[in-house]
Amino acid sequence: MKLTRLVGSCDEGECPTLYLTDRGTLAVQGEHVTEHGLRLPAHEKLVEIPVELIRKAIRDNLI
């Protein structure tokens, strides 16, 4: 899968970041949420990102 960085909360690569994939989907880098009470399939993870990351991507016409 090819990832194109759209927007992040820092330039270091270790912060919440939103990526566009070559599959036409979005990939999200964020903090792994463990205490959520949901039943997630083994192949899925829940991550947390700042709402401002999505707002910036939309404002900048990235998505």
Tab-separated table of C-alpha atoms in Angstrom:
chain	number	residue	atom	x	y	z
A	1	MET	CA	0.000	0.000	0.000
A	2	LYS	CA	1.309	3.449	-0.910
A	3	LEU	CA	0.626	6.216	1.635
A	4	THR	CA	0.643	9.942	0.904
A	5	ARG	CA	0.828	12.187	3.952
A	6	LEU	CA	-2.033	14.693	3.894
A	7	VAL	CA	-1.768	16.459	7.240
A	8	GLY	CA	-0.220	15.869	10.631
A	9	SER	CA	0.062	17.600	13.941
A	10	CYS	CA	3.886	17.756	13.671
A	11	ASP	CA	6.663	17.170	11.152
A	12	GLU	CA	8.498	14.456	13.097
A	13	GLY	CA	6.376	11.512	11.888
A	14	GLU	CA	5.545	10.452	15.441
A	15	CYS	CA	2.329	12.476	15.817
A	16	PRO	CA	-1.283	12.020	14.747
A	17	THR	CA	-1.289	12.043	10.948
A	18	LEU	CA	-3.823	11.532	8.172
A	19	TYR	CA	-2.740	9.672	5.012
A	20	LEU	CA	-4.351	9.003	1.638
A	21	THR	CA	-3.807	5.471	0.341
A	22	ASP	CA	-3.451	4.325	-3.250
A	23	ARG	CA	-6.705	2.411	-2.648
A	24	GLY	CA	-8.709	5.629	-2.342
A	25	THR	CA	-9.069	5.288	1.421
A	26	LEU	CA	-7.664	7.143	4.428
A	27	ALA	CA	-5.186	5.749	6.941
A	28	VAL	CA	-4.838	7.310	10.368
A	29	GLN	CA	-1.862	7.386	12.718
A	30	GLY	CA	-2.767	8.153	16.302
A	31	GLU	CA	-2.705	7.015	19.887
A	32	HIS	CA	-3.841	3.417	20.354
A	33	VAL	CA	-7.030	3.469	22.444
A	34	THR	CA	-7.274	0.452	24.734
A	35	GLU	CA	-9.993	1.323	27.248
A	36	HIS	CA	-13.036	1.699	25.018
A	37	GLY	CA	-15.386	-1.179	25.869
A	38	LEU	CA	-15.898	-2.123	22.204
A	39	ARG	CA	-15.536	-5.567	20.624
A	40	LEU	CA	-13.207	-4.993	17.690
A	41	PRO	CA	-12.208	-7.685	15.211
A	42	ALA	CA	-8.625	-8.878	15.662
A	43	HIS	CA	-7.530	-7.133	12.439
A	44	GLU	CA	-8.775	-3.687	13.573
A	45	LYS	CA	-7.456	-1.123	16.062
A	46	LEU	CA	-9.048	1.999	17.503
A	47	VAL	CA	-6.915	5.139	17.363
A	48	GLU	CA	-7.502	8.652	18.604
A	49	ILE	CA	-6.636	11.789	16.636
A	50	PRO	CA	-7.349	15.484	17.163
A	51	VAL	CA	-10.554	16.752	15.517
A	52	GLU	CA	-8.480	19.674	14.190
A	53	LEU	CA	-6.584	17.215	11.962
A	54	ILE	CA	-9.784	16.388	10.061
A	55	ARG	CA	-10.841	20.053	9.980
A	56	LYS	CA	-7.476	21.062	8.493
A	57	ALA	CA	-7.635	18.345	5.853
A	58	ILE	CA	-11.103	19.513	4.803
A	59	ARG	CA	-10.226	23.229	5.000
A	60	ASP	CA	-7.162	22.652	2.824
A	61	ASN	CA	-9.233	20.589	0.321
A	62	LEU	CA	-7.089	17.513	0.933
A	63	ILE	CA	-10.143	15.266	1.267
